GROMACS .gro file of C-alpha atoms in nm:
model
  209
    1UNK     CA    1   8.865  10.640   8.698
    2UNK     CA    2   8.548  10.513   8.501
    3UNK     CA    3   8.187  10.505   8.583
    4UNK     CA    4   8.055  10.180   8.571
    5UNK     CA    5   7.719  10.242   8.597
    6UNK     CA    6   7.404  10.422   8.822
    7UNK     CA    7   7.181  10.316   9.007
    8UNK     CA    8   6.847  10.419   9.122
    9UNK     CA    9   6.796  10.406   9.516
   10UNK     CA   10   6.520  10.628   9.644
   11UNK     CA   11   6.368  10.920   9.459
   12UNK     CA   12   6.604  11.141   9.655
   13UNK     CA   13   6.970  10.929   9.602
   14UNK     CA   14   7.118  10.716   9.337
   15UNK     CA   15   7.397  10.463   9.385
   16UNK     CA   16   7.716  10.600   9.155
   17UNK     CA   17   7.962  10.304   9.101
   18UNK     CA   18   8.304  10.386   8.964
   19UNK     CA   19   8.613  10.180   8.901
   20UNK     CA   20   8.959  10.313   8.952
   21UNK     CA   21   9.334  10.239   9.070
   22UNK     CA   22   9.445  10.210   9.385
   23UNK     CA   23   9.565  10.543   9.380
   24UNK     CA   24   9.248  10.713   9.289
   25UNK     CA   25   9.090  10.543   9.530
   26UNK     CA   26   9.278  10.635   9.793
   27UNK     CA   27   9.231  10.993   9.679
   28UNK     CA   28   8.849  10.970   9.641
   29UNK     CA   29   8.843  10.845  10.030
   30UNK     CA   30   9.078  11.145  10.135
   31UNK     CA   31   8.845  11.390   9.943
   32UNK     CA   32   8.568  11.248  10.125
   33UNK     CA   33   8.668  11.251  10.478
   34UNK     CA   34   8.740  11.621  10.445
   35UNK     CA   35   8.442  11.718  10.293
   36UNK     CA   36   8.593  11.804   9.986
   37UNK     CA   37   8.441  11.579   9.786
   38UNK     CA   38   8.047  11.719   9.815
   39UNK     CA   39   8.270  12.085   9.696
   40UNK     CA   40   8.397  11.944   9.410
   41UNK     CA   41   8.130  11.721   9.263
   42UNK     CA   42   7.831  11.974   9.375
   43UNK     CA   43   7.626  11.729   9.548
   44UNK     CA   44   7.592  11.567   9.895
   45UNK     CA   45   7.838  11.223   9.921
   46UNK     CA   46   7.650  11.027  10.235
   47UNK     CA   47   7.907  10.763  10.232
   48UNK     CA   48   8.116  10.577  10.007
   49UNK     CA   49   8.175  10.155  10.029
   50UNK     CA   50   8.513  10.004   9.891
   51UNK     CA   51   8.443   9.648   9.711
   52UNK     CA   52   8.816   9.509   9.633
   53UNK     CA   53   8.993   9.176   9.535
   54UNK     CA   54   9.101   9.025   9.854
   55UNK     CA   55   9.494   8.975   9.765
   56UNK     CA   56   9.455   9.415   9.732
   57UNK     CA   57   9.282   9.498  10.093
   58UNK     CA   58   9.540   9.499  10.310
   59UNK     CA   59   9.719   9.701  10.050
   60UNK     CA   60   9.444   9.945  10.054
   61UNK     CA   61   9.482   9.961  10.374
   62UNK     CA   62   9.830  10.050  10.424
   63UNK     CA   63   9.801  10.297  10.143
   64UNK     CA   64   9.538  10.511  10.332
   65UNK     CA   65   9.738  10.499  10.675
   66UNK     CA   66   9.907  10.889  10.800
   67UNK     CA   67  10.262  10.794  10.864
   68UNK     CA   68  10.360  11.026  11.132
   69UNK     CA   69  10.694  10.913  11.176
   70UNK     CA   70  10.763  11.018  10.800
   71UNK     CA   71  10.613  11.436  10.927
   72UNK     CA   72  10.902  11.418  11.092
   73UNK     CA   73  11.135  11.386  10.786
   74UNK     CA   74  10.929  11.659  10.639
   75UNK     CA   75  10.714  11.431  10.402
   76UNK     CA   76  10.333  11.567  10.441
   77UNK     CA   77  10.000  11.460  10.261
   78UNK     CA   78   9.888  11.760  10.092
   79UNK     CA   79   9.559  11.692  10.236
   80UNK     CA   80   9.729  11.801  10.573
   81UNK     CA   81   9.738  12.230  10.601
   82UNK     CA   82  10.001  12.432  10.837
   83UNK     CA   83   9.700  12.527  11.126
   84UNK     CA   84   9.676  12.896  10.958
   85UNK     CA   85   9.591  12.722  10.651
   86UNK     CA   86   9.235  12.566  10.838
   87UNK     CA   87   9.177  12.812  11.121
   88UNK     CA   88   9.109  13.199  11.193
   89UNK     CA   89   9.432  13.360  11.390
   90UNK     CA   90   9.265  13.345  11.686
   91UNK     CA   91   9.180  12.986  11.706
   92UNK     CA   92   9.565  12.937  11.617
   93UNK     CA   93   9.682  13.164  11.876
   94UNK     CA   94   9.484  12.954  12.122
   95UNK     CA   95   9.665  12.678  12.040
   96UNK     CA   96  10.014  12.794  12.048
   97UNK     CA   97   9.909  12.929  12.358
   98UNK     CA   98   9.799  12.630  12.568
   99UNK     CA   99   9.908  12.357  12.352
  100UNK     CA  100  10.139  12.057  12.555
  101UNK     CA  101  10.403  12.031  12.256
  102UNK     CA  102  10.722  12.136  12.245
  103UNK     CA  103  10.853  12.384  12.008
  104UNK     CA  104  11.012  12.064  11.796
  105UNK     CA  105  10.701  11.921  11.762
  106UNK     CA  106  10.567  11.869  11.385
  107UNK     CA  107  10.180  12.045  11.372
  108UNK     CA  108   9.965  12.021  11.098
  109UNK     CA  109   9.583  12.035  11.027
  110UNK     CA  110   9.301  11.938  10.821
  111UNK     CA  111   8.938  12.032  10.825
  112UNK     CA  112   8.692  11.723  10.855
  113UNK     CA  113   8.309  11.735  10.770
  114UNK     CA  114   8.021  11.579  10.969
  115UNK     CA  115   7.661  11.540  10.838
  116UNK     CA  116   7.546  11.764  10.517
  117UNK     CA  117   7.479  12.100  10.470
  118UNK     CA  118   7.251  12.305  10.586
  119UNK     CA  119   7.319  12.099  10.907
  120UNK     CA  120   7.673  12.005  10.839
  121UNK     CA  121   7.939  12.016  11.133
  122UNK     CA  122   8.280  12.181  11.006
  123UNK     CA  123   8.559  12.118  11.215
  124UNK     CA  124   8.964  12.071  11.254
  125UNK     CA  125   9.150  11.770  11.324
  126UNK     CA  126   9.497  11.918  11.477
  127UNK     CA  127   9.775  11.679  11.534
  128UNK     CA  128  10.166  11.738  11.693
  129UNK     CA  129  10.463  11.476  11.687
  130UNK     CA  130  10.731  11.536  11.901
  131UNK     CA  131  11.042  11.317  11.891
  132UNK     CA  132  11.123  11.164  12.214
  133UNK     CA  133  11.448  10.972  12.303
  134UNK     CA  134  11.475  10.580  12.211
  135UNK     CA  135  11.211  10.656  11.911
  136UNK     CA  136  10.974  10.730  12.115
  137UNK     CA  137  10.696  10.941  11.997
  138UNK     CA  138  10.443  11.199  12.144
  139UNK     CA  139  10.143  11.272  11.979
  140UNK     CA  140   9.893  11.535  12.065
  141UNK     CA  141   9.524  11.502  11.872
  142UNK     CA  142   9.314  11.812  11.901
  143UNK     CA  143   9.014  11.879  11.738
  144UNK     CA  144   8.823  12.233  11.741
  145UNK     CA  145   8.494  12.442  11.580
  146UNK     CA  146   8.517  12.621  11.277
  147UNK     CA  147   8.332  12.922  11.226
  148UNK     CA  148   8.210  12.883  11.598
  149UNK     CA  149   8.369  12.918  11.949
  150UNK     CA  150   8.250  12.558  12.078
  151UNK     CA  151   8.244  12.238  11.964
  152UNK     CA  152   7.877  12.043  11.949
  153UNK     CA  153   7.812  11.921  12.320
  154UNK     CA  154   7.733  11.551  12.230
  155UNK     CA  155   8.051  11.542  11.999
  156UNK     CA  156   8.281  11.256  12.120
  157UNK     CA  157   8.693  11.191  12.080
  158UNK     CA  158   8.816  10.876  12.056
  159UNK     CA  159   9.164  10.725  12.006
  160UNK     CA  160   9.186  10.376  11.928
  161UNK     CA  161   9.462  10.035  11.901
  162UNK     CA  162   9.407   9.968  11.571
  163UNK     CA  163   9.530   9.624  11.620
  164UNK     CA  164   9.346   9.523  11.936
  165UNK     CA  165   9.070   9.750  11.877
  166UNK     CA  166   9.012   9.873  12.185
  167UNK     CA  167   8.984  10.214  12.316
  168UNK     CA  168   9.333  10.423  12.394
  169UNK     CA  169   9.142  10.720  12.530
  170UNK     CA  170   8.843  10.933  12.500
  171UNK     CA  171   8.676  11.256  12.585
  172UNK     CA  172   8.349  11.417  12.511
  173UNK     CA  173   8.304  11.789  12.457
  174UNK     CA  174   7.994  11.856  12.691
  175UNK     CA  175   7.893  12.220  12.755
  176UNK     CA  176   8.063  12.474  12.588
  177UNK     CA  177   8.405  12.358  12.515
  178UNK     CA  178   8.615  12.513  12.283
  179UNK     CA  179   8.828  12.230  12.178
  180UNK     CA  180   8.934  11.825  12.270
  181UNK     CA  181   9.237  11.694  12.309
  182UNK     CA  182   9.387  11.361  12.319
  183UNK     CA  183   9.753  11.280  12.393
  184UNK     CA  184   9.889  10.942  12.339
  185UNK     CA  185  10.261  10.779  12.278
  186UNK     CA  186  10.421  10.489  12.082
  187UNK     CA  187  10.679  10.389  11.869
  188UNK     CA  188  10.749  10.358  11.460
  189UNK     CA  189  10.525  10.104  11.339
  190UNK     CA  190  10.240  10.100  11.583
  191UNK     CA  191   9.920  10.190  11.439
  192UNK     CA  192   9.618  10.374  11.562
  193UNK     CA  193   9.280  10.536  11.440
  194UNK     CA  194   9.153  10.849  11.572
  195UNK     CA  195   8.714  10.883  11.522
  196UNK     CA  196   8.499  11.205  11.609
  197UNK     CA  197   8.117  11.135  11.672
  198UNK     CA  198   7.794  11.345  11.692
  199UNK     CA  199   7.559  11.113  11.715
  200UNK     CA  200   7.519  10.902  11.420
  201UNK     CA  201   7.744  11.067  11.237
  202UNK     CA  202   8.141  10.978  11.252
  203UNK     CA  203   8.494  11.037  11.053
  204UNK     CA  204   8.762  10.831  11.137
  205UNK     CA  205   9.146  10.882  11.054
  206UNK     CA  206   9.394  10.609  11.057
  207UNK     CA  207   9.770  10.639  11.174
  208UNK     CA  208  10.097  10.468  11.157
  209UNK     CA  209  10.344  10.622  11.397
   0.00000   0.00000   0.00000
């Protein structure tokens, strides 16, 4: 990946524009949605834009997707964490404990970053796919606090047809819940998008099931 060049914005920002592969990019967008990114390069990211060649967008596209389906063969972004990996035993054991998956159901977890620090939201995205019969799939979306017991009251859940665009189903956290969950169901090939909110501030997720 090469820098291009910078540019000045405000006396507070610049404008850093790099040039990379597919690959990198994909990677650089990953790093970003998890907060990673701010970690590794120091600094604050406030959002990154994607200009591409039109013949490689939908290939972007496809290369960012979660394939769900292929958890289920065992084949898992290492940007996705066993849930002892993201959150404190207790947090697991509450969601061993009440969670609607069955004990063949695929789990994983990855930590996702709203706003910047000092006022910077840290929380986990938690998602289960259970096999059903006729390739039929179940997936549960949870998302909880870490290093607090309850999520922000405003924060909003939303599932979403990433074809149609319209809303699969939603929830908001409201007064002092400890966690959201969202359970929806489809079939290989289907695609969705999962976004959290708090207020102007969003990360969204895209699936293929």
């Amino acid at each position: 990946m090469e820098i291009r060049r910078i540019e000045a914005n405000d006396k507070d920002s610049v404008n850093l524009v790099v040039e990379g592969s597919l690959e990198q990019l994909q990677r650089i967008l990953e790093l970003f949605r998890s907060g990673q990114l701010n970690e590794i390069l120091g600094i604050p990211v406030e959002d990154i834009q994607v200009t591409l060649p039109v013949k490689e967008k939908d290939v972007v596209h496809r290369e960012v997707l979660v394939n769900l389906s292929q958890w289920l063969n065992n084949v898992v972004d290492e940007l996705w964490k066993t849930v002892q990996e993201v959150l404190d035993e207790e947090r697991v054991d509450l969601i061993f404990s009440h969670r609607s998956a069955s004990s063949q159901a695929v789990l994983k977890a990855q930590q996702i970053v709203l706003g910047m620090p000092p006022n910077s939201h840290s929380l986990a995205l938690v998602v289960a796919v259970i096999e059903q019969a006729g390739q039929e799939r179940d997936i549960c979306l949870q998302v909880h606090p870490i290093g607090s017991k309850n999520l922000p009251e405003s924060l909003r859940f939303v599932a979403i047809n990433t074809t149609s665009g319209e809303t699969i189903v939603q929830d908001n956290a409201g007064n002092y819940r400890e966690w959201i969950q969202l359970n929806i169901n489809g079939q290989p090939g289907e695609e969705f998008s999962i976004r959290v909110e708090l207020g102007d501030l969003s990360v969204t997720q895209s699936f293929v099931i």
